[in-house]
Amino acid sequence: ALVWSWVTVLIPAVYSGMVFSNHLLLMFAERAAFIFALTLPFDIRDLEVDRHVGVKTIPAAIGIRNAKILALISLLLMLVLVHLNVYYDFYETAFLLPYWLSAGITAIFIYKTNRHRHDYFYSAGIDGMMFLQMLLICLLG
């Protein structure tokens, strides 16, 4: 989640000439929370394989149900950070709706995650949430 946030927030910001600020840090944390929420379903999917090869994952340590709860909490954290970015005038208020929609749809996918779902559920559905969020922000934000 940190690497994805670095690549999709900090590097573009530095490249475009933005000065490092608290707002940029909030955006970085917001993206990290969103990406973290997206990674847990993949760990749930791969639970048996990871257990077989000895890889320790969050769902293996805390269970599938608790991993889903953690992912949903991470989505809520993302929304809190989005609201802080709006409060500090880094985002326009219009950004709230697309972020809430993307969080809601992502939450549905997280809730429906299980080890027996087809790979398209993960590669198109869960991975697609990043694209969906961007699309919603571009269309509605």
GROMACS .gro file of C-alpha atoms in nm:
model
  141
    1ALA     CA    1   0.000   0.000   0.000
    2LEU     CA    2   0.287   0.235   0.081
    3VAL     CA    3   0.464   0.169  -0.249
    4TRP     CA    4   0.145   0.222  -0.450
    5SER     CA    5   0.083   0.544  -0.260
    6TRP     CA    6   0.438   0.658  -0.320
    7VAL     CA    7   0.408   0.588  -0.694
    8THR     CA    8   0.059   0.730  -0.741
    9VAL     CA    9   0.073   1.030  -0.506
   10LEU     CA   10   0.419   1.145  -0.403
   11ILE     CA   11   0.613   1.090  -0.725
   12PRO     CA   12   0.352   1.265  -0.946
   13ALA     CA   13   0.326   1.549  -0.692
   14VAL     CA   14   0.701   1.604  -0.684
   15TYR     CA   15   0.721   1.574  -1.064
   16SER     CA   16   0.449   1.838  -1.105
   17GLY     CA   17   0.631   2.077  -0.871
   18MET     CA   18   0.412   2.046  -0.561
   19VAL     CA   19   0.581   2.131  -0.236
   20PHE     CA   20   0.569   1.863   0.033
   21SER     CA   21   0.294   1.964   0.276
   22ASN     CA   22   0.049   1.828   0.529
   23HIS     CA   23  -0.212   1.813   0.252
   24LEU     CA   24   0.012   1.592   0.043
   25LEU     CA   25   0.074   1.373   0.345
   26LEU     CA   26  -0.303   1.342   0.399
   27MET     CA   27  -0.348   1.245   0.034
   28PHE     CA   28  -0.068   0.987   0.068
   29ALA     CA   29  -0.229   0.837   0.380
   30GLU     CA   30  -0.571   0.838   0.213
   31ARG     CA   31  -0.438   0.644  -0.085
   32ALA     CA   32  -0.248   0.402   0.140
   33ALA     CA   33  -0.567   0.329   0.338
   34PHE     CA   34  -0.759   0.263   0.015
   35ILE     CA   35  -0.492   0.036  -0.133
   36PHE     CA   36  -0.452  -0.149   0.196
   37ALA     CA   37  -0.826  -0.222   0.195
   38LEU     CA   38  -0.789  -0.362  -0.158
   39THR     CA   39  -0.498  -0.590  -0.067
   40LEU     CA   40  -0.674  -0.786   0.205
   41PRO     CA   41  -0.921  -0.962  -0.030
   42PHE     CA   42  -0.624  -1.092  -0.230
   43ASP     CA   43  -0.473  -1.230   0.091
   44ILE     CA   44  -0.805  -1.399   0.165
   45ARG     CA   45  -0.811  -1.550  -0.183
   46ASP     CA   46  -0.455  -1.679  -0.145
   47LEU     CA   47  -0.494  -1.802   0.213
   48GLU     CA   48  -0.451  -2.173   0.140
   49VAL     CA   49  -0.155  -2.125  -0.095
   50ASP     CA   50   0.015  -1.886   0.148
   51ARG     CA   51  -0.042  -2.127   0.436
   52HIS     CA   52   0.103  -2.413   0.230
   53VAL     CA   53   0.423  -2.221   0.148
   54GLY     CA   54   0.452  -2.068   0.494
   55VAL     CA   55   0.371  -1.705   0.410
   56LYS     CA   56   0.223  -1.518   0.706
   57THR     CA   57  -0.063  -1.288   0.610
   58ILE     CA   58  -0.312  -1.077   0.801
   59PRO     CA   59  -0.609  -1.306   0.726
   60ALA     CA   60  -0.404  -1.605   0.843
   61ALA     CA   61  -0.325  -1.426   1.168
   62ILE     CA   62  -0.662  -1.270   1.250
   63GLY     CA   63  -0.908  -1.472   1.041
   64ILE     CA   64  -1.111  -1.395   0.730
   65ARG     CA   65  -1.395  -1.215   0.910
   66ASN     CA   66  -1.158  -0.989   1.102
   67ALA     CA   67  -0.953  -0.922   0.788
   68LYS     CA   68  -1.271  -0.804   0.615
   69ILE     CA   69  -1.352  -0.582   0.915
   70LEU     CA   70  -0.998  -0.440   0.901
   71ALA     CA   71  -1.041  -0.367   0.529
   72LEU     CA   72  -1.370  -0.188   0.597
   73ILE     CA   73  -1.208   0.015   0.877
   74SER     CA   74  -0.933   0.108   0.632
   75LEU     CA   75  -1.200   0.232   0.389
   76LEU     CA   76  -1.353   0.440   0.668
   77LEU     CA   77  -1.010   0.585   0.744
   78MET     CA   78  -0.977   0.677   0.377
   79LEU     CA   79  -1.309   0.863   0.395
   80VAL     CA   80  -1.204   1.048   0.711
   81LEU     CA   81  -0.885   1.157   0.533
   82VAL     CA   82  -1.085   1.265   0.227
   83HIS     CA   83  -1.305   1.477   0.453
   84LEU     CA   84  -0.994   1.631   0.610
   85ASN     CA   85  -0.864   1.715   0.262
   86VAL     CA   86  -1.198   1.884   0.186
   87TYR     CA   87  -1.195   2.063   0.523
   88TYR     CA   88  -0.847   2.202   0.455
   89ASP     CA   89  -0.953   2.305   0.100
   90PHE     CA   90  -0.715   2.065  -0.069
   91TYR     CA   91  -1.011   1.891  -0.238
   92GLU     CA   92  -1.332   2.049  -0.355
   93THR     CA   93  -1.652   1.943  -0.181
   94ALA     CA   94  -1.765   1.781  -0.507
   95PHE     CA   95  -1.503   1.510  -0.448
   96LEU     CA   96  -1.696   1.370  -0.152
   97LEU     CA   97  -1.961   1.193  -0.361
   98PRO     CA   98  -1.720   1.000  -0.587
   99TYR     CA   99  -1.507   0.895  -0.290
  100TRP     CA  100  -1.813   0.779  -0.095
  101LEU     CA  101  -1.943   0.589  -0.399
  102SER     CA  102  -1.609   0.418  -0.459
  103ALA     CA  103  -1.580   0.329  -0.089
  104GLY     CA  104  -1.933   0.187  -0.088
  105ILE     CA  105  -1.881  -0.026  -0.397
  106THR     CA  106  -1.543  -0.141  -0.267
  107ALA     CA  107  -1.706  -0.234   0.065
  108ILE     CA  108  -1.954  -0.455  -0.120
  109PHE     CA  109  -1.669  -0.635  -0.296
  110ILE     CA  110  -1.484  -0.678   0.033
  111TYR     CA  111  -1.798  -0.817   0.198
  112LYS     CA  112  -1.846  -1.066  -0.087
  113THR     CA  113  -1.483  -1.181  -0.084
  114ASN     CA  114  -1.420  -1.548  -0.025
  115ARG     CA  115  -1.156  -1.800  -0.123
  116HIS     CA  116  -1.377  -1.964  -0.385
  117ARG     CA  117  -1.455  -1.662  -0.602
  118HIS     CA  118  -1.342  -1.669  -0.965
  119ASP     CA  119  -1.018  -1.489  -1.046
  120TYR     CA  120  -1.216  -1.227  -1.245
  121PHE     CA  121  -1.377  -1.118  -0.918
  122TYR     CA  122  -1.029  -1.015  -0.801
  123SER     CA  123  -0.855  -0.908  -1.122
  124ALA     CA  124  -1.151  -0.715  -1.263
  125GLY     CA  125  -1.355  -0.641  -0.951
  126ILE     CA  126  -1.113  -0.564  -0.670
  127ASP     CA  127  -0.835  -0.431  -0.894
  128GLY     CA  128  -1.096  -0.240  -1.091
  129MET     CA  129  -1.182  -0.035  -0.784
  130MET     CA  130  -0.874   0.181  -0.841
  131PHE     CA  131  -0.992   0.260  -1.194
  132LEU     CA  132  -1.352   0.306  -1.079
  133GLN     CA  133  -1.244   0.556  -0.814
  134MET     CA  134  -1.049   0.758  -1.071
  135LEU     CA  135  -1.340   0.743  -1.317
  136LEU     CA  136  -1.591   0.857  -1.055
  137ILE     CA  137  -1.365   1.145  -0.950
  138CYS     CA  138  -1.320   1.255  -1.311
  139LEU     CA  139  -1.692   1.234  -1.390
  140LEU     CA  140  -1.843   1.360  -1.066
  141GLY     CA  141  -1.565   1.548  -0.887
   0.00000   0.00000   0.00000
